[in-house]
Short mmCIF file of C-alpha atoms in Angstrom, two decimals:
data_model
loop_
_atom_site.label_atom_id
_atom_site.label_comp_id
_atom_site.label_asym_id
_atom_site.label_seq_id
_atom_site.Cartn_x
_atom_site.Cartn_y
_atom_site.Cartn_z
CA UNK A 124 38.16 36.50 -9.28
CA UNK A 125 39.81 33.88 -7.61
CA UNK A 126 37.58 30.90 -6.01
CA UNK A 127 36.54 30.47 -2.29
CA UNK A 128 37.59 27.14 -2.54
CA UNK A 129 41.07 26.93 -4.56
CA UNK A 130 41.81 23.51 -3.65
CA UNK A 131 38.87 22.46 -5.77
CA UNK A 132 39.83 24.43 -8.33
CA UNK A 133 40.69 22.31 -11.97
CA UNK A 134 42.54 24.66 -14.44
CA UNK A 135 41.66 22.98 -17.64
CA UNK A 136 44.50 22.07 -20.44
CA UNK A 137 44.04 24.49 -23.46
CA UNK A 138 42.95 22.67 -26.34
CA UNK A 139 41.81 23.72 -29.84
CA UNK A 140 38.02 23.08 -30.09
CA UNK A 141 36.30 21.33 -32.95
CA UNK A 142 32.78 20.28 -33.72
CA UNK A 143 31.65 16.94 -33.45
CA UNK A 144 28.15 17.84 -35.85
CA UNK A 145 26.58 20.00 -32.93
CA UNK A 146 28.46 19.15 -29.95
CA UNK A 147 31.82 21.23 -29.22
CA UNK A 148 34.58 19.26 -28.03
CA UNK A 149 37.55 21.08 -26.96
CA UNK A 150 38.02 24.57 -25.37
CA UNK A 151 35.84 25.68 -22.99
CA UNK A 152 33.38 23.28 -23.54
CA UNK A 153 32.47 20.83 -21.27
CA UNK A 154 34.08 17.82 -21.52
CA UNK A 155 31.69 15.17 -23.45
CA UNK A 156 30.44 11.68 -22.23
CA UNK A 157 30.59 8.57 -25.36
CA UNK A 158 29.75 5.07 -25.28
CA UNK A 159 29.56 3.01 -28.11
CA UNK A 160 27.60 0.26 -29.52
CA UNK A 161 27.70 -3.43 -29.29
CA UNK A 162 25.07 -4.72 -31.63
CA UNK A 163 25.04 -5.48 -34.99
CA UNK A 164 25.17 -2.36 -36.91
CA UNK A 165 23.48 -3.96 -39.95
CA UNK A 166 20.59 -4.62 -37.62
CA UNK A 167 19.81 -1.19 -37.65
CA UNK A 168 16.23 -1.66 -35.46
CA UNK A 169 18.60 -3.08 -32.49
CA UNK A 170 21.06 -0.62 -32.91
CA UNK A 171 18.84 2.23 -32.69
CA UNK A 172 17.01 0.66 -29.31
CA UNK A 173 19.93 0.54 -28.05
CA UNK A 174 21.56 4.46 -29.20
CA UNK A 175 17.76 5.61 -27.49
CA UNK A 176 18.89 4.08 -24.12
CA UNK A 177 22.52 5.79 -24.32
CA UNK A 178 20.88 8.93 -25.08
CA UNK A 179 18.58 8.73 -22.07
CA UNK A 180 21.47 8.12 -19.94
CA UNK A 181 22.75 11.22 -21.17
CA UNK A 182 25.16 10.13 -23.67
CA UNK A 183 26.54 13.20 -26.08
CA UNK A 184 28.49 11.36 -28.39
CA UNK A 185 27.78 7.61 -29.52
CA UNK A 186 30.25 5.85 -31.97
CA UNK A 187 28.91 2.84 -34.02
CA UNK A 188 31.22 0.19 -35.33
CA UNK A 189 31.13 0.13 -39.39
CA UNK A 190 33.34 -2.80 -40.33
CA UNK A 191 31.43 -3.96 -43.07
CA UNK A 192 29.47 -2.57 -46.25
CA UNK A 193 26.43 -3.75 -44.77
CA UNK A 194 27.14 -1.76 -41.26
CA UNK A 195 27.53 1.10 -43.67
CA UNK A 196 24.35 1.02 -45.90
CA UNK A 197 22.45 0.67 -42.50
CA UNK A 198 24.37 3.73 -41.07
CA UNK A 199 21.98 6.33 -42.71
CA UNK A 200 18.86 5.24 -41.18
CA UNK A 201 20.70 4.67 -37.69
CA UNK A 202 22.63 8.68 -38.06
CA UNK A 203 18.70 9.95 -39.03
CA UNK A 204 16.81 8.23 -36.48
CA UNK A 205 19.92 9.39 -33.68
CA UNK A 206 19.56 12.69 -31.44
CA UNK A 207 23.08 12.79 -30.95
CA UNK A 208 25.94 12.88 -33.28
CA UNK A 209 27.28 9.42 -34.20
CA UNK A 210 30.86 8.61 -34.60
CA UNK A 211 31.68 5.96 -37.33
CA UNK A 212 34.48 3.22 -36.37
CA UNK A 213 36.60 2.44 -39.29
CA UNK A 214 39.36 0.12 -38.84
CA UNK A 215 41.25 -0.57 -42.18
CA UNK A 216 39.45 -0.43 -45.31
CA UNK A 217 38.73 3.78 -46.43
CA UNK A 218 35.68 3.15 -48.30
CA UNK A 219 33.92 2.20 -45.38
CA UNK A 220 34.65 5.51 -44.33
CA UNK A 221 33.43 7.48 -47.82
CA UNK A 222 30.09 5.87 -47.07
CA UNK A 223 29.84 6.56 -43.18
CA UNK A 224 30.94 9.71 -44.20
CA UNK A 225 28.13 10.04 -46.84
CA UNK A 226 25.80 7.83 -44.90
CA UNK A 227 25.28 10.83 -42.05
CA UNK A 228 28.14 10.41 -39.72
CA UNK A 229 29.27 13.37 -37.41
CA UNK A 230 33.10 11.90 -36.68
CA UNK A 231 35.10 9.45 -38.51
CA UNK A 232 37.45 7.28 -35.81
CA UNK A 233 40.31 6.25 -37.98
CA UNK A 234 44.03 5.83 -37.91
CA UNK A 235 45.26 7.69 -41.43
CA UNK A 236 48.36 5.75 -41.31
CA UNK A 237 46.00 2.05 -41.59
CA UNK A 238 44.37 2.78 -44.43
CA UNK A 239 46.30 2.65 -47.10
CA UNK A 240 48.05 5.02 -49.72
CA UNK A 241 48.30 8.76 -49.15
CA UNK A 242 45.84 9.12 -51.70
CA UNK A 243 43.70 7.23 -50.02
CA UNK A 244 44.06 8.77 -46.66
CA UNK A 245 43.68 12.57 -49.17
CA UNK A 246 40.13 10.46 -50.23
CA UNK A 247 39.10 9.97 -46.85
CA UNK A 248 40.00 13.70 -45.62
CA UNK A 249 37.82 15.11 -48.61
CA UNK A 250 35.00 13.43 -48.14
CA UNK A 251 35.30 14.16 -44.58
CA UNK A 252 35.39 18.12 -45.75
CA UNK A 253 32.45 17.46 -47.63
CA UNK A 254 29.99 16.25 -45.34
CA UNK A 255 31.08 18.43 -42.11
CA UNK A 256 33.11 15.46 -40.23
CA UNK A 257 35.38 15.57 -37.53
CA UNK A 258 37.91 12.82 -37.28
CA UNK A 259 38.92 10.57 -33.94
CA UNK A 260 42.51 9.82 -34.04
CA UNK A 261 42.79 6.09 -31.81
CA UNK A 262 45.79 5.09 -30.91
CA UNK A 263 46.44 2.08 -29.04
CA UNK A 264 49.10 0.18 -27.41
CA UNK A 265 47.63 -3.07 -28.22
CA UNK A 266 48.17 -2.00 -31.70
CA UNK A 267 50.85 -0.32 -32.52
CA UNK A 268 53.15 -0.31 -36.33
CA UNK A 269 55.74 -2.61 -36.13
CA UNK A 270 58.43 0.00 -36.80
CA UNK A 271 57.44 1.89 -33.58
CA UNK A 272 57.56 -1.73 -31.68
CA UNK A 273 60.67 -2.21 -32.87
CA UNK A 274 62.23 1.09 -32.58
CA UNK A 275 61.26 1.70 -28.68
CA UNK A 276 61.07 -2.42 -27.81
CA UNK A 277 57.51 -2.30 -26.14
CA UNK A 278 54.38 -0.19 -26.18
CA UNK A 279 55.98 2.91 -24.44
CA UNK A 280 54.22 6.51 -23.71
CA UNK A 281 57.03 7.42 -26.54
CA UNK A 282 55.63 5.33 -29.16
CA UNK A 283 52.24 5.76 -28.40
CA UNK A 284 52.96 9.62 -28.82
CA UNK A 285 54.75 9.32 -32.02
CA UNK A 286 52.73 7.50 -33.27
CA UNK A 287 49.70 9.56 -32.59
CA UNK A 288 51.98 13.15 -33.60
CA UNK A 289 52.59 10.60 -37.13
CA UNK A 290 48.79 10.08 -37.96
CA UNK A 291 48.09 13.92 -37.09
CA UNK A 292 50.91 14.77 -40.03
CA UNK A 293 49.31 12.56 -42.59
CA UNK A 294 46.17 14.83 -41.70
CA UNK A 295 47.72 18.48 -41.32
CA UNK A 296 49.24 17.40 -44.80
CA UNK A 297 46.17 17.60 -46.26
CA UNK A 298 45.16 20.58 -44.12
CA UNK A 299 42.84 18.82 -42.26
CA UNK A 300 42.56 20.17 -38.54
CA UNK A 301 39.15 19.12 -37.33
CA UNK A 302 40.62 16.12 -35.51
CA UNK A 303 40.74 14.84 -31.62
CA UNK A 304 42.92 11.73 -30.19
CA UNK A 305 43.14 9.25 -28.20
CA UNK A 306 46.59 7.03 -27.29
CA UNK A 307 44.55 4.17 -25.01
CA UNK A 308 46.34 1.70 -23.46
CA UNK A 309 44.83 -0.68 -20.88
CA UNK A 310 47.79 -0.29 -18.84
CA UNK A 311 46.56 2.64 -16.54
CA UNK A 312 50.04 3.68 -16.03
CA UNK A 313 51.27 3.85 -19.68
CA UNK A 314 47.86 5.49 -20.81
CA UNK A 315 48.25 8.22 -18.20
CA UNK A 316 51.70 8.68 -19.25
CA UNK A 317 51.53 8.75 -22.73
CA UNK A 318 47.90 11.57 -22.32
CA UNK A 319 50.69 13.47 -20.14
CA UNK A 320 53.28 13.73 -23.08
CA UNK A 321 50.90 14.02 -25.72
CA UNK A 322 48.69 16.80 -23.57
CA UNK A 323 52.50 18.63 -23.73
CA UNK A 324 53.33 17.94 -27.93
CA UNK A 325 49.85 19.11 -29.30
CA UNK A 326 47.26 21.83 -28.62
CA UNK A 327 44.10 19.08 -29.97
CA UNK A 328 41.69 18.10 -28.20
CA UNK A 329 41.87 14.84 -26.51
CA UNK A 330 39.78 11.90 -26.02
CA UNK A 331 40.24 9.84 -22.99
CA UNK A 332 40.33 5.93 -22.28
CA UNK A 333 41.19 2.92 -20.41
CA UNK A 334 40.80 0.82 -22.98
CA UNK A 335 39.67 -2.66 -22.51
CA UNK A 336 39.43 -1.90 -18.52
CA UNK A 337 37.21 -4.76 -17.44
CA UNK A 338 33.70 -5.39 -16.28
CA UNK A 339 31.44 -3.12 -14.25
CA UNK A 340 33.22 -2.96 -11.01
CA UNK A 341 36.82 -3.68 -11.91
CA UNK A 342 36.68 -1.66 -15.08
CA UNK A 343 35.28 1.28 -13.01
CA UNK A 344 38.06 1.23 -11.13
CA UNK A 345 40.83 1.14 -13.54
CA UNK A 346 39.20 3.95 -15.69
CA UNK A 347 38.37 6.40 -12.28
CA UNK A 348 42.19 5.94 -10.83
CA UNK A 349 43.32 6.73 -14.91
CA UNK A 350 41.04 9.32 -16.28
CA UNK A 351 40.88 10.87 -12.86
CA UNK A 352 43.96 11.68 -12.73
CA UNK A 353 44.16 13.26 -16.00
CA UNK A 354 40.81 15.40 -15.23
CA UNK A 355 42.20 16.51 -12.05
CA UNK A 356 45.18 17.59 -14.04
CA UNK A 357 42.90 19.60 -16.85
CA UNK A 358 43.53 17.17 -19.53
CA UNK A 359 40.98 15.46 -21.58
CA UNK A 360 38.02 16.84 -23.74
CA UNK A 361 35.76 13.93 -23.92
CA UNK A 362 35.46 10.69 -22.78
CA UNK A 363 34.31 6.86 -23.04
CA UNK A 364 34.69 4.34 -20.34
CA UNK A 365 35.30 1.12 -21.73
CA UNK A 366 33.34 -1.55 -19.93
CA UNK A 367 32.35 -5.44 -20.29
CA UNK A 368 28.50 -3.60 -19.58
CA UNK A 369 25.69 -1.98 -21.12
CA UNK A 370 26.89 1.06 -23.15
CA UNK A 371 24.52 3.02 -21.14
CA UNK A 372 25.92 1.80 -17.98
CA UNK A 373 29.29 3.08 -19.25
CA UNK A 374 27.59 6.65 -19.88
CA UNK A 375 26.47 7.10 -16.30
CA UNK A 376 30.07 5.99 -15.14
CA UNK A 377 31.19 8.77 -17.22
CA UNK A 378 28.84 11.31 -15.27
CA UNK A 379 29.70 10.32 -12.20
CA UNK A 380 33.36 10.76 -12.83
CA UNK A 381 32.77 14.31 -13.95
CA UNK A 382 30.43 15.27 -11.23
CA UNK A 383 33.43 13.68 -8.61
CA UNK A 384 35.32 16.44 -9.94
CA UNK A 385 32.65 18.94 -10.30
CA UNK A 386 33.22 18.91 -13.80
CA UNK A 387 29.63 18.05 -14.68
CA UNK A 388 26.82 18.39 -13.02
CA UNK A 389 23.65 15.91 -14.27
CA UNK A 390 21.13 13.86 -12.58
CA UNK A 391 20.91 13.10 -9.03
CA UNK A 392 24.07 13.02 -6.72
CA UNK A 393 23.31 10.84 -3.67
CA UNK A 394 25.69 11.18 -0.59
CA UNK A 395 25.22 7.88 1.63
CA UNK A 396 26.59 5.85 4.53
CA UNK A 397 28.48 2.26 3.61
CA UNK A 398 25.88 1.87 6.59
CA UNK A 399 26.05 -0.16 10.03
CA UNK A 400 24.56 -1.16 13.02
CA UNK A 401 23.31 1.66 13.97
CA UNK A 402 21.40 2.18 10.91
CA UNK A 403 17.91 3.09 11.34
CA UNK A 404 17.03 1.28 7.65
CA UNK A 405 18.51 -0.72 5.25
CA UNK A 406 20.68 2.20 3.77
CA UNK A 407 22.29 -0.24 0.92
CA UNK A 408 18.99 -1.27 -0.40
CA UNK A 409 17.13 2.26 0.07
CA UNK A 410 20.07 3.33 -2.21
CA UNK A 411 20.34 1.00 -4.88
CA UNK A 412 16.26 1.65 -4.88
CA UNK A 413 16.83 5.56 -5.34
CA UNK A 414 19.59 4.74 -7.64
CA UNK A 415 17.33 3.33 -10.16
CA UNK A 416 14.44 4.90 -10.06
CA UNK A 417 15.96 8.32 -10.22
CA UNK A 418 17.72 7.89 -13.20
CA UNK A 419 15.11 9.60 -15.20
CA UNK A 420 15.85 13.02 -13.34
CA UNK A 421 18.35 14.77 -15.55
CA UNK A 422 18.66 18.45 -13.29
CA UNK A 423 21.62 18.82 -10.72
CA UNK A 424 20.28 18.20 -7.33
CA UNK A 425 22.04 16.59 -4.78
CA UNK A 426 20.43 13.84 -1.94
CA UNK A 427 21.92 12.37 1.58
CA UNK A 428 20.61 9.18 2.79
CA UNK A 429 22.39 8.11 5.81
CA UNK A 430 21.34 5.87 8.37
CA UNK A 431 22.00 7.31 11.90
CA UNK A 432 22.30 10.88 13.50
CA UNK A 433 25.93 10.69 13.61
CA UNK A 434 27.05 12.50 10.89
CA UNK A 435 23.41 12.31 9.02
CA UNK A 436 22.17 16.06 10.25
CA UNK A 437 25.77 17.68 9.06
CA UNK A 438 25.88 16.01 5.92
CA UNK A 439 22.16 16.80 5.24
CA UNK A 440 23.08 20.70 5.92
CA UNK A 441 25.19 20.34 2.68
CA UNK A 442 22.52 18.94 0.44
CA UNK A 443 19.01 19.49 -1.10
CA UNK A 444 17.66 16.72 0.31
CA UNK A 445 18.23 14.93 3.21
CA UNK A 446 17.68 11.30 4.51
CA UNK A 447 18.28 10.22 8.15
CA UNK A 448 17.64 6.96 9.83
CA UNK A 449 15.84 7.59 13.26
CA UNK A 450 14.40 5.44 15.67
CA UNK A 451 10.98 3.40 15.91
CA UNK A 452 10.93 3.25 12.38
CA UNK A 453 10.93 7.06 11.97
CA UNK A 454 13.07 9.12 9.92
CA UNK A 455 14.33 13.01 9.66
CA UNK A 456 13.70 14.88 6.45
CA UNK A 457 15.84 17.68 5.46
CA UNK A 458 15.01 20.32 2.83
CA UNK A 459 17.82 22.85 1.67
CA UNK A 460 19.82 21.76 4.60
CA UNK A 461 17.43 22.17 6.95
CA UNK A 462 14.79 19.90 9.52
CA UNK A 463 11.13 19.64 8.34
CA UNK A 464 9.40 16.82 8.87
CA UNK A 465 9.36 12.85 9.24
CA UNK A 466 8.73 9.85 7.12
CA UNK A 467 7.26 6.60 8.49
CA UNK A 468 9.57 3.60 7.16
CA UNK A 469 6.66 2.05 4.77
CA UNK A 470 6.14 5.83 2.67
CA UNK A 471 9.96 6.50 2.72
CA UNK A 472 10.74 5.77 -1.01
CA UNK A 473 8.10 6.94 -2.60
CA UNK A 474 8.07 10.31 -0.29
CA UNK A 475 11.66 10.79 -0.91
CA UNK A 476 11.07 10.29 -4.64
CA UNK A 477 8.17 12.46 -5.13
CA UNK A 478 10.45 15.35 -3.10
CA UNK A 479 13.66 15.03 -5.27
CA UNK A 480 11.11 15.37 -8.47
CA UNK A 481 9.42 18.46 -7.26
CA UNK A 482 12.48 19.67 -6.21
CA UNK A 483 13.88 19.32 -9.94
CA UNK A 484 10.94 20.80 -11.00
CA UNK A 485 11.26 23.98 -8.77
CA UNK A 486 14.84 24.08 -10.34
CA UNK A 487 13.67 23.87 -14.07
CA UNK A 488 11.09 26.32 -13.07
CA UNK A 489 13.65 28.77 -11.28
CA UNK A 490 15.99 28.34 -14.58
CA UNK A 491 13.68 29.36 -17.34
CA UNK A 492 12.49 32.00 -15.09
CA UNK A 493 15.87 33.22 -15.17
CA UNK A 494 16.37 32.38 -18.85
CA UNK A 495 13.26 34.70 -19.60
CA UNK A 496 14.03 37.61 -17.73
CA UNK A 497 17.78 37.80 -19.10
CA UNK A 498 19.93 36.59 -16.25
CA UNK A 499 21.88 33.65 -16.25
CA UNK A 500 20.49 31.27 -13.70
CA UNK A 501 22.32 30.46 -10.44
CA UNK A 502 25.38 27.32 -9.79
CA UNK A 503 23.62 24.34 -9.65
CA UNK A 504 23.99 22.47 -5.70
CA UNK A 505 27.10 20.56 -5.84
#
């Protein structure tokens, strides 16, 4: 059946789908938010504080660095005490990948081709068979074997796709298939490039990122203008954005990437005015208010809050809930696109949070009801 609105319409890339421990990547699954952490994996107590704060955010995949034997021998009480699957960083040495393997881990990230001998790289793959583990393919232009550097001049989208189709040999060699990728390059332009070529060489799943894009603002940027326009264009399986921030603030940039696109749907979507003079409240602050203390609502709704009747009433007809800034201190209330009531200036926060929550509650209610009697329950509001 073809859609009512085709120009919305993302045909996604056909990839093979694996299993990263209980969360499908690849296919027709949805496409998978990761962060990953900054403390000190030996320290597992931090570690874990920190993996509980990703999760609430909504994380579905969290990778933990494991450079050292110590990160390692923590690893088992940080994969046990997880929710989600964890994804073991291994840069160069392979037995810190037999004991992250051991130690609980869902997904190894590796490059085969950096750690050694093909007997190592045939140690690494079995142990990966044995404990159910995917592996993460990361390629990056920032570092790249010298031969492809000297054979192309430069990072290139060429190398950084041979090099990637290289490491997936050394793997299909030992007939090991459970793998996604990633060719990450901070330049948005060559990391778009090179996701376009290797999208076209390989049927994998792939794992998108701007890697080393900035802080919160600029990195935001860099990784929206590159990942976005892979998404549009159906490629990508999963995805981190790579932020100077909180992991968990890299998690809900992540959402609202996918929910742009309509790709995901999680959490709160708030539509609202850059605001102006005629602004019947502080918009920017009522915002950055609901922003935050919202973030513990987790089903698809979708709020306005603008600050004048110009375009206010129209954009509140589109939305669950609806804020508009009136005069005298009073404001319009819209429910399911529609006017009810008003909302004196000094009760507008809490009111508006108390209606968003029962509104997500109605929803939850609505879904199991669904759920119980058989049907599948309706679109979430976009």
């Amino acid at each position: 059946m073809s859609s009512i609105r085709p120009w919305r319409t993302i045909e996604r890339r056909k990839s093979r789908q694996i299993m990263v421990g209980s969360v499908p990547v690849g296919g027709d699954a949805p496409i998978t938010v990761q962060t990953m952490t900054n403390t000190l994996t030996s320290d597992a107590k931090a570690t874990i504080d920190q993996i509980r704060r990703c999760e609430e955010a909504g994380a579905d995949l969290i990778r933990v660095s494991c450079p050292d034997v110590e990160s390692t021998a923590a690893f088992k009480e940080i994969a046990r005490a997880a929710t989600v699957p964890l994804i073991a960083d291994i840069h160069f040495h392979y037995k810190r990948a037999l004991e992250a393997a051991d130690a609980g881990a869902a997904c190894l990230r590796i490059n085969p081709g950096n750690i050694g001998s093909d007997e190592r790289v045939a140690e690494v793959v079995r142990a990966a068979k044995a404990n159910g583990c995917a592996i993460r393919i990361g390629v990056n232009a920032g570092s790249l074997e010298k031969d492809l550097l000297e054979k192309y001049g430069e990072p290139c989208p060429e190398a950084l796709v041979e090099s990637a189709l290289d490491h997936i040999k050394l793997l299909q060699d030992h007939d090991f298939h459970d793998y996604k990728v990633a060719v990450k390059a901070s330049d948005v332009f060559l990391a778009v490039a090179a996701y376009q070529g290797l999208a076209e060489a390989t049927d994998c799943p792939l794992h998108l990122g701007i890697t080393e894009a900035g802080g919160l603002i600029g990195g935001t940027v860099k990784s929206s203008i590159g990942m976005g326009n892979l998404l549009w264009a159906g490629i990508g399986d999963t995805l981190r954005v790579s932020l100077s921030a909180e992991p968990e603030e890299e998690v809900r940039v992540g959402f609202e990437m996918l929910k742009a696109l309509g790709l995901r749907t999680r959490g709160v979507r708030v539509v609202s005015c850059p605001s102006c003079a005629r602004q019947g409240f502080d918009v920017i602050r009522t915002v950055e208010a609901l922003e935050e203390r919202l973030q513990h609502i987790k089903t698809p709704l979708s709020l306005s809050v603008l600050g004048c009747v110009v375009n206010g009433p129209g954009e509140a007809r589109e939305t669950d809930i609806g804020l508009t800034g009136g005069g005298n201190g009073k404001h319009m209330v819209y429910l399911s696109g529609l006017t009810d009531h008003t909302v004196e200036d000094a009760d507008m926060l809490d009111h508006i949070v108390k209606l968003v929550e029962a509104k997500a509650a109605e929803i939850e209610a609505a879904d199991e009801a669904a759920k119980d009697a058989g049907k599948v329950p309706a679109e979430p509001a976009e």
